Every structure is written in C-alpha cells, then in structure tokens.
Short mmCIF file of C-alpha atoms in Angstrom, two decimals:
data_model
loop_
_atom_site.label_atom_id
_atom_site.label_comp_id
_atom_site.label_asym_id
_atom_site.label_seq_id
_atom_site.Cartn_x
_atom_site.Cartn_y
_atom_site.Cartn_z
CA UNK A 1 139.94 80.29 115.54
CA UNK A 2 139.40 82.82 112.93
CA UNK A 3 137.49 80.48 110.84
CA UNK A 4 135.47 80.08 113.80
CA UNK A 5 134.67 83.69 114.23
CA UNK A 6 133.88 83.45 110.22
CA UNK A 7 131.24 80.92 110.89
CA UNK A 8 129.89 82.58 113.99
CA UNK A 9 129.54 85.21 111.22
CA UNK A 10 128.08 83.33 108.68
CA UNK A 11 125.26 82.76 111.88
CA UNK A 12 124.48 86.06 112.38
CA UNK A 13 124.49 86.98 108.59
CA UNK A 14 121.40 84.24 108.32
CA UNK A 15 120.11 85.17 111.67
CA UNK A 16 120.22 88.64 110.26
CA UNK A 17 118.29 88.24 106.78
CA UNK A 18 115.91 86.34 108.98
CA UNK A 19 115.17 88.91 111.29
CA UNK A 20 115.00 91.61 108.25
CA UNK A 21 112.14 89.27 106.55
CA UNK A 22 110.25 88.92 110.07
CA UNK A 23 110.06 92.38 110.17
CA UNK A 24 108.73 92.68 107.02
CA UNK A 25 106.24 89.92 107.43
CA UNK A 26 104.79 91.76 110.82
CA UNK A 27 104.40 94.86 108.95
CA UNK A 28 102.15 92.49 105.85
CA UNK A 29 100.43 91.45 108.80
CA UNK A 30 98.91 95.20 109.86
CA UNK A 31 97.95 95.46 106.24
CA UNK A 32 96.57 92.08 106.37
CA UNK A 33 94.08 93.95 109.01
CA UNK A 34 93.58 96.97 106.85
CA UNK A 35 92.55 95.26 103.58
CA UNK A 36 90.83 92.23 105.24
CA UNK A 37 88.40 94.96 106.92
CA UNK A 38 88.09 97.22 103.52
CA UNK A 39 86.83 94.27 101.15
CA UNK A 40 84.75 92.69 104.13
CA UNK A 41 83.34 96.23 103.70
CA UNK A 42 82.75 96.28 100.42
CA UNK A 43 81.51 92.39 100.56
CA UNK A 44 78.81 93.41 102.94
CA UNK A 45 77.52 96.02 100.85
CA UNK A 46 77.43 93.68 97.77
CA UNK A 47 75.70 90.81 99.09
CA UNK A 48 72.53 93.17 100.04
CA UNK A 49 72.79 95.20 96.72
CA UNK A 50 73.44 92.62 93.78
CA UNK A 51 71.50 94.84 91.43
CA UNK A 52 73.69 97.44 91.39
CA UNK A 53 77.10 95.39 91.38
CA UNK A 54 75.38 93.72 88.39
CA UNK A 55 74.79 97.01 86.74
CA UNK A 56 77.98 98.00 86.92
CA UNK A 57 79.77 94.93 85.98
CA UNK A 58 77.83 94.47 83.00
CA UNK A 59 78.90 97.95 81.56
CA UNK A 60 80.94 98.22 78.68
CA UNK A 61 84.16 100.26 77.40
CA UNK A 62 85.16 101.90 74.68
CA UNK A 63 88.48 100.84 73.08
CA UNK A 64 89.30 101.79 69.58
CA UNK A 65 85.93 101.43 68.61
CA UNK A 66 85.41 98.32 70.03
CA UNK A 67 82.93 98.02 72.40
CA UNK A 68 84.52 95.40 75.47
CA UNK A 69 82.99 94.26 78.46
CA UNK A 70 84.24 96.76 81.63
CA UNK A 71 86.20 93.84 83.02
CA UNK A 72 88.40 93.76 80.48
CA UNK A 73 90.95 96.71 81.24
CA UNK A 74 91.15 95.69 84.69
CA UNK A 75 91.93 92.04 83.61
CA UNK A 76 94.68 93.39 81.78
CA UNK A 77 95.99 95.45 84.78
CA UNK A 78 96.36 92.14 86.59
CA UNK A 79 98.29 90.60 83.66
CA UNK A 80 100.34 93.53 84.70
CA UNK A 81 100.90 93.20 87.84
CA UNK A 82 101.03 89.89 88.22
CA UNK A 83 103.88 90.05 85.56
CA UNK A 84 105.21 92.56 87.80
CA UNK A 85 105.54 90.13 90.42
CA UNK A 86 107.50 87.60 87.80
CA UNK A 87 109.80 90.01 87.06
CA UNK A 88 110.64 90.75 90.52
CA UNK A 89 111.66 86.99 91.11
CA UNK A 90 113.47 86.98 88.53
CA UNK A 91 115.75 89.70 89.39
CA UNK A 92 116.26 88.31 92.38
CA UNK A 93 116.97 85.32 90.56
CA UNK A 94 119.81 87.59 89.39
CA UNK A 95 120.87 89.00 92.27
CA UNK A 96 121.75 85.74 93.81
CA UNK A 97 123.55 85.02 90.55
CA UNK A 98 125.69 87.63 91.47
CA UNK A 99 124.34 89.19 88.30
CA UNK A 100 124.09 93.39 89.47
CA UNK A 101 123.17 94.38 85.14
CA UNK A 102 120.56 91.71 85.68
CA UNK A 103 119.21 92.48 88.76
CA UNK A 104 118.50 96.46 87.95
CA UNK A 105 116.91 95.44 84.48
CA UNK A 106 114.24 93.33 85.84
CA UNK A 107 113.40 95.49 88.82
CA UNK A 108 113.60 98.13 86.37
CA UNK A 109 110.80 95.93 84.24
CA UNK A 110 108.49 95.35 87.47
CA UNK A 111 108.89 98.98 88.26
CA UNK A 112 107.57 99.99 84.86
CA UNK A 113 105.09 97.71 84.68
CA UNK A 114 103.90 99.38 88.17
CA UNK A 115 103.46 102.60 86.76
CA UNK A 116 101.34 100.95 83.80
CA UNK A 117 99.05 99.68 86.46
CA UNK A 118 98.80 102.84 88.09
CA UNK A 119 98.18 104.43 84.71
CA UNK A 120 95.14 102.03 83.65
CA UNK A 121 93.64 102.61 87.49
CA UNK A 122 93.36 106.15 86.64
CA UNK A 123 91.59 105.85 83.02
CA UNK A 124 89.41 102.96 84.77
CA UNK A 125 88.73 105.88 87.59
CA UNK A 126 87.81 108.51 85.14
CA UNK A 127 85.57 105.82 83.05
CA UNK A 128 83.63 105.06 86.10
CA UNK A 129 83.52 108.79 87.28
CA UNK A 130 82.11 109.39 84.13
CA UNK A 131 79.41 106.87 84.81
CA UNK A 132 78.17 108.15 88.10
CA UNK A 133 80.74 106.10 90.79
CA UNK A 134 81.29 108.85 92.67
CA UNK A 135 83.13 108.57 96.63
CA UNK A 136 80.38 111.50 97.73
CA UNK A 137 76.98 112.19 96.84
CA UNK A 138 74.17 110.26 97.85
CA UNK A 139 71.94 107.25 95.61
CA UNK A 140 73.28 103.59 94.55
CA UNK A 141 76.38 104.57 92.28
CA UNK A 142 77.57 106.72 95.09
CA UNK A 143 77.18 104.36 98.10
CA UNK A 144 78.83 101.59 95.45
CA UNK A 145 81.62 104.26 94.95
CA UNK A 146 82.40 105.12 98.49
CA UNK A 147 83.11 101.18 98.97
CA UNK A 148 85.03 100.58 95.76
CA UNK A 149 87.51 103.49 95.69
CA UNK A 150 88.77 102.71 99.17
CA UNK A 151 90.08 99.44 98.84
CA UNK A 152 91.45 100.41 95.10
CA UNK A 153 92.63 103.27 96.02
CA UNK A 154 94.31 102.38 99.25
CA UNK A 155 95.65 99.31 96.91
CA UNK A 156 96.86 102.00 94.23
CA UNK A 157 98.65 104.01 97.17
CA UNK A 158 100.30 100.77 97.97
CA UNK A 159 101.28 100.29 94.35
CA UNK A 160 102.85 104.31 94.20
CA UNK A 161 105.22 103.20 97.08
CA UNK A 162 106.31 99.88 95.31
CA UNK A 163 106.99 101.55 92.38
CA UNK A 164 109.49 104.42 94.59
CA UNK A 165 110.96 101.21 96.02
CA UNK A 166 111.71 99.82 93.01
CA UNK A 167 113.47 102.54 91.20
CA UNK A 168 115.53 102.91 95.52
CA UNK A 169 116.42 99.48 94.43
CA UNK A 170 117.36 99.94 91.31
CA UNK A 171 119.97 102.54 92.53
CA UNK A 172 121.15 100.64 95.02
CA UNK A 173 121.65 97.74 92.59
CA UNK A 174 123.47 100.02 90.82
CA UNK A 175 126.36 100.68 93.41
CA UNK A 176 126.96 97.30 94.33
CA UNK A 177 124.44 97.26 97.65
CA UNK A 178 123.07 93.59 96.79
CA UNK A 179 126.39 92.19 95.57
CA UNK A 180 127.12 90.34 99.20
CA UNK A 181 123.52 89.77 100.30
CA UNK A 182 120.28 90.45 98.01
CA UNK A 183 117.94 90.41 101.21
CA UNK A 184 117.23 93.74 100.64
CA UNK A 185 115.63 92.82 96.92
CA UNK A 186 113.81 89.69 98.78
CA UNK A 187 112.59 92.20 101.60
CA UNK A 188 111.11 94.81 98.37
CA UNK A 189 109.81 91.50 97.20
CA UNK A 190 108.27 90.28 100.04
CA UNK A 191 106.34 94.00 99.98
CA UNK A 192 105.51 93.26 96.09
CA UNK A 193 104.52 89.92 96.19
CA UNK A 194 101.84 91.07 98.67
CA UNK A 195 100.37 93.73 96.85
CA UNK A 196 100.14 91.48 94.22
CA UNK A 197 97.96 88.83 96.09
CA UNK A 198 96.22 92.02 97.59
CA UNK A 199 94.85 92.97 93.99
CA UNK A 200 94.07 88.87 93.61
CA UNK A 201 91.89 89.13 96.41
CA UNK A 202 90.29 92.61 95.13
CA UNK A 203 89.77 91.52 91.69
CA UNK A 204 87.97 88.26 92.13
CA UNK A 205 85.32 89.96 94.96
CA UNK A 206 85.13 93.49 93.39
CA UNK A 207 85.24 92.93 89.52
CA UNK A 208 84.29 89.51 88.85
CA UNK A 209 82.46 88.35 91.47
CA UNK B 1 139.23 71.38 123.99
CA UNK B 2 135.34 71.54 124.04
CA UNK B 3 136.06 75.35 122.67
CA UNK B 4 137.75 73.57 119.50
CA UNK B 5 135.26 71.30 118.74
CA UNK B 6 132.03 73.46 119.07
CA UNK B 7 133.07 75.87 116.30
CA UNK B 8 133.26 73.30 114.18
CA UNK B 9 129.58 71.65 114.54
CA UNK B 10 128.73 75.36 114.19
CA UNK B 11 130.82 75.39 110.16
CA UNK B 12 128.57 72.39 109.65
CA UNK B 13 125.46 73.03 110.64
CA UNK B 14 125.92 76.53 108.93
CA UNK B 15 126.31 74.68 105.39
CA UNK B 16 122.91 73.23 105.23
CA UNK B 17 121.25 76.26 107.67
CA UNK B 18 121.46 79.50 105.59
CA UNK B 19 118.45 81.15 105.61
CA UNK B 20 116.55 78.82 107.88
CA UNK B 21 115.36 80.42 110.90
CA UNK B 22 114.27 76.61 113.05
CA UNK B 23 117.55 75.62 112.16
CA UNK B 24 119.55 78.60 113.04
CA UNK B 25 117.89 78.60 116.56
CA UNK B 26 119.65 75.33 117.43
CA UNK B 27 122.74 76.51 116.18
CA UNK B 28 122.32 79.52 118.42
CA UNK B 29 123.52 77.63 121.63
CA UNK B 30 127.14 76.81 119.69
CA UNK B 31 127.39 80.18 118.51
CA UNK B 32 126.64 81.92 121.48
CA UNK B 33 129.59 79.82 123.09
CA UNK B 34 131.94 81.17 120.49
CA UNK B 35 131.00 84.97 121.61
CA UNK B 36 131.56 83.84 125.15
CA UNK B 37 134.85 82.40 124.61
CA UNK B 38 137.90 85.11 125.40
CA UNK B 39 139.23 87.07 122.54
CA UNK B 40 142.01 85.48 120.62
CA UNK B 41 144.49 88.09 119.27
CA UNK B 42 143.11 87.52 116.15
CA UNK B 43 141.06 90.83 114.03
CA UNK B 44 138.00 90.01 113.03
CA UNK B 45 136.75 89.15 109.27
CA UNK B 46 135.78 91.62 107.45
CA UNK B 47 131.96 92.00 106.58
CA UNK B 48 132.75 91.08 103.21
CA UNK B 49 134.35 87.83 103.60
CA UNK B 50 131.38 87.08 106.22
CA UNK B 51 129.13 87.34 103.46
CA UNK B 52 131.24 86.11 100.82
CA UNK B 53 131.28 83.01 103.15
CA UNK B 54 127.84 83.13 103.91
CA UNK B 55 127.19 83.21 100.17
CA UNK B 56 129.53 80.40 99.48
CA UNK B 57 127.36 78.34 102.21
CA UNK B 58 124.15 78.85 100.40
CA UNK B 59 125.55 78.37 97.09
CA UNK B 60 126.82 74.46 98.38
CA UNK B 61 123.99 73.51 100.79
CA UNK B 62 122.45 70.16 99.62
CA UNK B 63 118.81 70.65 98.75
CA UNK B 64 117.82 73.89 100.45
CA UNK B 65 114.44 73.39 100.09
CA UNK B 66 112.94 70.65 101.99
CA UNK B 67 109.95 69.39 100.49
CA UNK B 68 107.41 70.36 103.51
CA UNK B 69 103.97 71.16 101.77
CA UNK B 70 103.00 68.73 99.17
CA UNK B 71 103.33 71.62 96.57
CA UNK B 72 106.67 71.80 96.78
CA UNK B 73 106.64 67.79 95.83
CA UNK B 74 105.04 68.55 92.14
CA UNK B 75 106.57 72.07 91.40
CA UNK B 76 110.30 72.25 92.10
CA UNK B 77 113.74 73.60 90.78
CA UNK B 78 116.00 71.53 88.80
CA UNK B 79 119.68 71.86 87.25
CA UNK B 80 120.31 74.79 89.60
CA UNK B 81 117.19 76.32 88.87
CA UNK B 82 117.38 76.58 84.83
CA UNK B 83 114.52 74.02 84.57
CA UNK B 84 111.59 73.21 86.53
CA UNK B 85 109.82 69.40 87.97
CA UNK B 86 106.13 70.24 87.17
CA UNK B 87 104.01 68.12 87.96
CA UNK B 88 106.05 64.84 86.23
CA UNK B 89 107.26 67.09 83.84
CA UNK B 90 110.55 68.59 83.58
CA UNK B 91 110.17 72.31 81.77
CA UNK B 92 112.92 73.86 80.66
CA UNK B 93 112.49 76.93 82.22
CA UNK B 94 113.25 78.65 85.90
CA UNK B 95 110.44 77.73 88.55
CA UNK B 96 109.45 81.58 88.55
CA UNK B 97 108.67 81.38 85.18
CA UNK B 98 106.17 78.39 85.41
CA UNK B 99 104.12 79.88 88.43
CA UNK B 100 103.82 82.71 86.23
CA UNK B 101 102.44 80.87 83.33
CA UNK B 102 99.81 79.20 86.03
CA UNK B 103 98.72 82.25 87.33
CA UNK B 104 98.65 83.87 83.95
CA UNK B 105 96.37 81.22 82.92
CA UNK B 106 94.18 80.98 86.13
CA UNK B 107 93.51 84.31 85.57
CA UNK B 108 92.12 83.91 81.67
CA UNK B 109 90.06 81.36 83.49
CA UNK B 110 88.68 83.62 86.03
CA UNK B 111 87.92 86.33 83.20
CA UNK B 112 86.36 83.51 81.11
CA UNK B 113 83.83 82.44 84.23
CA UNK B 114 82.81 85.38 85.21
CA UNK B 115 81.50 86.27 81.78
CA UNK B 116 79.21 83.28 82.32
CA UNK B 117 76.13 83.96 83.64
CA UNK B 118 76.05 84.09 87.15
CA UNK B 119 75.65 81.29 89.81
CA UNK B 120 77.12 80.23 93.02
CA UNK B 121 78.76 77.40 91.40
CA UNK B 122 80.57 80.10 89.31
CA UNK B 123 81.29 82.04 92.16
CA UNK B 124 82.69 78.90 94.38
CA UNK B 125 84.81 78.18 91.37
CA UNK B 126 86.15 81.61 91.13
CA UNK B 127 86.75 82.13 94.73
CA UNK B 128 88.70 78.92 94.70
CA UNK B 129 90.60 80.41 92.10
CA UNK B 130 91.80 83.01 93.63
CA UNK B 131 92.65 81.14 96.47
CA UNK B 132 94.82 79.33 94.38
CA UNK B 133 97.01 82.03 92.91
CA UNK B 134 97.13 83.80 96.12
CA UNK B 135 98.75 80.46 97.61
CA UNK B 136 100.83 80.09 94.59
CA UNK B 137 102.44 83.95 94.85
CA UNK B 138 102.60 83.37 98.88
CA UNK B 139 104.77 79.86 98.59
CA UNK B 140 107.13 80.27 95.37
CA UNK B 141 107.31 84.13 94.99
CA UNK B 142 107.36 85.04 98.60
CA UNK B 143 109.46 81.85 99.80
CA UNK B 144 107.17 80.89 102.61
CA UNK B 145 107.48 76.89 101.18
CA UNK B 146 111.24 77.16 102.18
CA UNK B 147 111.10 80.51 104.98
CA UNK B 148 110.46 79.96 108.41
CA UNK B 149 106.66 79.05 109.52
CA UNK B 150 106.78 82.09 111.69
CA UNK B 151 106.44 84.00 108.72
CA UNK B 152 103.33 82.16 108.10
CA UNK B 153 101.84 82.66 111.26
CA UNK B 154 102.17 86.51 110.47
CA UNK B 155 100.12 86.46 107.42
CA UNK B 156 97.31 83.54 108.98
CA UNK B 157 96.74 84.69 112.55
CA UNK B 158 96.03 88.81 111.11
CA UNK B 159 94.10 86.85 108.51
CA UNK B 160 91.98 84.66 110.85
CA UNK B 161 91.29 87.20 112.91
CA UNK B 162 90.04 89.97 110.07
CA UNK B 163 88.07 86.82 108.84
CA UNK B 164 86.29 85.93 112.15
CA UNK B 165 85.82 90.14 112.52
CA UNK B 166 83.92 90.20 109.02
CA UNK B 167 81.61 87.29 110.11
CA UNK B 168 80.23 89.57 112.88
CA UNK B 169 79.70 92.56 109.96
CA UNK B 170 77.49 89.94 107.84
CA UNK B 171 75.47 89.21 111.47
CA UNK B 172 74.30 92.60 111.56
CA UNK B 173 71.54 93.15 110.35
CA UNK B 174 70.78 95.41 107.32
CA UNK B 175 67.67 97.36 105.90
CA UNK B 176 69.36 97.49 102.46
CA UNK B 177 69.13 100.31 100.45
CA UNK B 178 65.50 101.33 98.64
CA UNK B 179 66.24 100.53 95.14
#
C-alpha cells in the first residue's frame, strides 16, 4: 500500500509541475496583452509615417571606424538573446541530467548574455538620443521616439528581471533546489523563452520592417 | 479488492503520464480513490523518494513526446537526446542545439532582406519569418509540442484578442502628421 501512496505521489508531483507551468503561462498571457497593444501602437504610427521610419532605418553607426548600417548592433543583440534562450535549454538539459555544475554554468551563460543585451540597448539608446529620438518634445523624431522606447524599453525592463532570475537560479542550483525536480528552471524558462519571442516580434516590425 | 487493483492502474498510467496534464486528468479519478481509502498504518514517503520516483517515471516512459503537430514529425530527439532527426537527417547534436542553428540563420536572413530595397513582398517574407522563429522558440524551447494545449490556449486566446483590438486602431482614422 505504500507503493500505492508513492504513486499517488508521483500524481501529484506531475499534477504539481503542471499547475506551476499554468500559472506561468496565465501570467505570459497578461503580457501577451501588454506588448500586443504597444507594437500595434507603434505599427499604427508607422504605416501613416513611412518617411520617417525610413529615415531612421537607413542611418548608419559608427564602429571602429567602420561605418555599418544602424541595424546592425541590434541584429547582434538578437544573436544574443536568442543564444540566451539556447543556453537556457540547455541547462535545463542539465538539470534533468541530474547535472547541478551543469545546470548553474549555462544559466550562468544566458544570464550573462542578458546583461550584454541590456548593455548594447543602452549604447543603441544613447546613439539614437544623439540623433534626435527623443520620448518628449514635439516634431517627427520625437513622436517616432515616444512609440519606440516604450515597447523597448518595457522589453528591456523585462530583460533586467530575467537576468535577477537567472543569477536566483543560479543560487538555487547551487544548493541542490533542482536536484529532485528542475520545474523551477523550466518555469524561469518558460519566462525567458517569451521574452525572447517578444524581441522576435519587436525586431522584425520596429527595426527591419 | 477493488482498493488493490486501482493503485496499480494508477503505477501504470503514471509511467507514460509524467508531465502530461490530459493524461493526468484521467488518472485523477484512481488517485483520488487512493486519498479516499482509510489510512493504513503505514508513514508516508518522503518528498524525496516521491520525486526520486517521479524522476525515475520520466526517465523510463516510452516516447514522451507524441508526435502531435507535424513539426514534431521532421525535428525530433534521438539516442536520448544526444542527436537530433532533422528533417531526414540525423545530426549529431541535442535538438536545442539545431533550433538554435535555424533561428540563428533565419535571422541572417531577415538582416539580409531587409537591406534590400523595400517592397511588400520583402515585408511578407520577413513577417513570415518571424512567425517562424517565434513558433520554433514557442514549440521546442518552451515545450508547448509536448505540454498541455491549455498552455496554448493561454498564449492564442490573449493573442487573438490583442490582434482583433489592433484591427479597430488601424480603422480609425488618421490625419497623419504634416511632414
């Protein structure tokens, strides 16, 4: 009968995980809301001002002397994060190896790369600030400002909390927290993996589109 | 006598449930019938070995992952995850690793396009695109292939709805701005 009571536990464990991921997956859904308005926002605005999304896209940086279309940093910030993302699975990948070194490396690696990200958005920031996209003020830059930072910068928020996550993981990894059951790396995942596709969305309609 | 028996559907059905939410709902009715039962004199497991059997469970369930969307057909895991069925082709490397060097490459793509000059073709293509790797991150990094579809109807119905909600913001009409 104890073996029963073992599998009745075995149930609830699953049913358990389960109900941590729902939970997770109703909170993606209120951010679903939030972004979905912010770049329908920002979509709006560049359908009836092409000129001045043109303008800006077709701006150029400075890096070590080179002179690179604008696009280019921010394609490299998706590298980032998308490799972010890869080495987030693959921890987990770790985790359910039973693998605890393996586990805090790689979230250790996505948790860097996050701060990278964050890093680049602020040079990009400054760059554009420097070019007139301003969030106040009035004319064309500013009124293309106002709708650009707020996604970004709601996305970069988003990013900031990741990266806390990450390193909460990391020291729970460390003591042994994910040994039994890594659903709390696949929940931090879950949050990850969605920023990620969050920052697919924004960089096809804001920078290349 | 029907108290012995039910358990033991339940140790079954638990092999090839883990993680399966569907599945774990018709084991509920079994389970439940275990918490009704009177207490044996028996202490409970410990939540260690619960997990360290719920572990073991997973780690011998035949084929997890049942092939459901058609993806799931041309990308999957193979020899316990160390190599991946891509498309015909078995790469040796985890499945993780692949999607990464898809989306990785989708995304030179997209980069490569949009320094084109402009067109709706272009745009349709990179829209598409992005669709693409969105799905990709959604079903392999975010298990929804393999999770419960309820976790799928929490990221389409919020989606649908912000959709239909940004259809009515292109409707308005708009002066534009004078330049």
């Amino acid at each position: 009968m104890s073996e029963a009571r073992l599998e009745a536990g075995v149930h609830h464990a699953a049913v358990h995980n389960d109900s941590l991921k729902f939970g997770m997956w109703l909170f993606l859904a209120s951010e679903v809301i939030i972004f979905t308005v912010l770049i329908a926002a920002y979509v709006v605005f560049s359908l009836d001002n092409r000129g001045i999304v043109k303008q800006i896209h077709e701006s150029t940086i400075n890096v070590l002397g080179l002179r690179l279309p604008s696009v280019f940093l921010v394609a490299l910030n998706t590298f980032f994060l998308l490799t972010s993302s890869w080495t987030l699975v693959m921890g987990l990948r770790e985790a359910e190896r039973g693998s605890r070194k393996g586990l805090a490396q790689w979230i250790t690696y996505t948790a860097i790369l996050g701060i990278v990200f964050l890093v680049f958005q602020y040079i990009e920031y400054g760059i554009l600030a420097h070019e007139g996209v301003v969030i106040n003020g009035t004319g064309p830059l500013a009124e293309f400002g106002m709708r650009f930072y707020t996604p970004t910068a709601i996305h970069g928020a988003h990013v900031l909390v990741g990266v806390l996550w990450a390193f909460w993981v990391i020291r729970q990894a460390n003591r042994g927290a994910y040994d039994q059951n890594p659903v709390g790396v696949e929940v931090f995942g879950l949050y990850w993996h969605f920023v990620d596709v969050v920052w697919i969305v924004i960089f096809t309609v804001v920078y290349l589109i | 006598m029907s108290e012995e028996t039910k358990p033991t559907e339940a140790a079954e059905e638990s092999q090839t449930m883990w993680l399966r939410s569907e599945r774990a709902e018709a084991a509920a009715p079994a389970a439940a019938s275990i918490t009704d039962a009177p207490s044996p004199p028996v202490p409970a497991p410990a939540a260690e070995a619960v997990w360290a059997a719920a572990r073991a469970s997973h780690a011998d369930a035949p084929a997890p992952r049942a092939p459901r969307p058609l993806l799931s057909a041309w990308i999957d895991e193979r020899d316990g995850g160390d190599s991946t069925y891509f498309f015909g082709r078995i790469i040796p490397m985890p499945m993780y690793t692949v999607i990464f060097a898809v989306l990785a490459v989708i995304t030179l793509v997209e980069v490569i396009i949009s320094e084109l000059p402009e067109g709706f073709l272009g745009t349709l293509l990179l829209v598409a695109l992005s669709l693409a790797k969105a799905v990709l991150v959604v079903l392999f990094y975010m298990h929804l292939r393999s999770d419960s579809r309820f976790f799928a109807a929490a990221l389409i119905l919020p989606l649908i709805i912000g959709l239909i909600s940004a259809m009515f913001l292109l409707a308005v009409p708009t002066t534009g701005y004078p330049y």
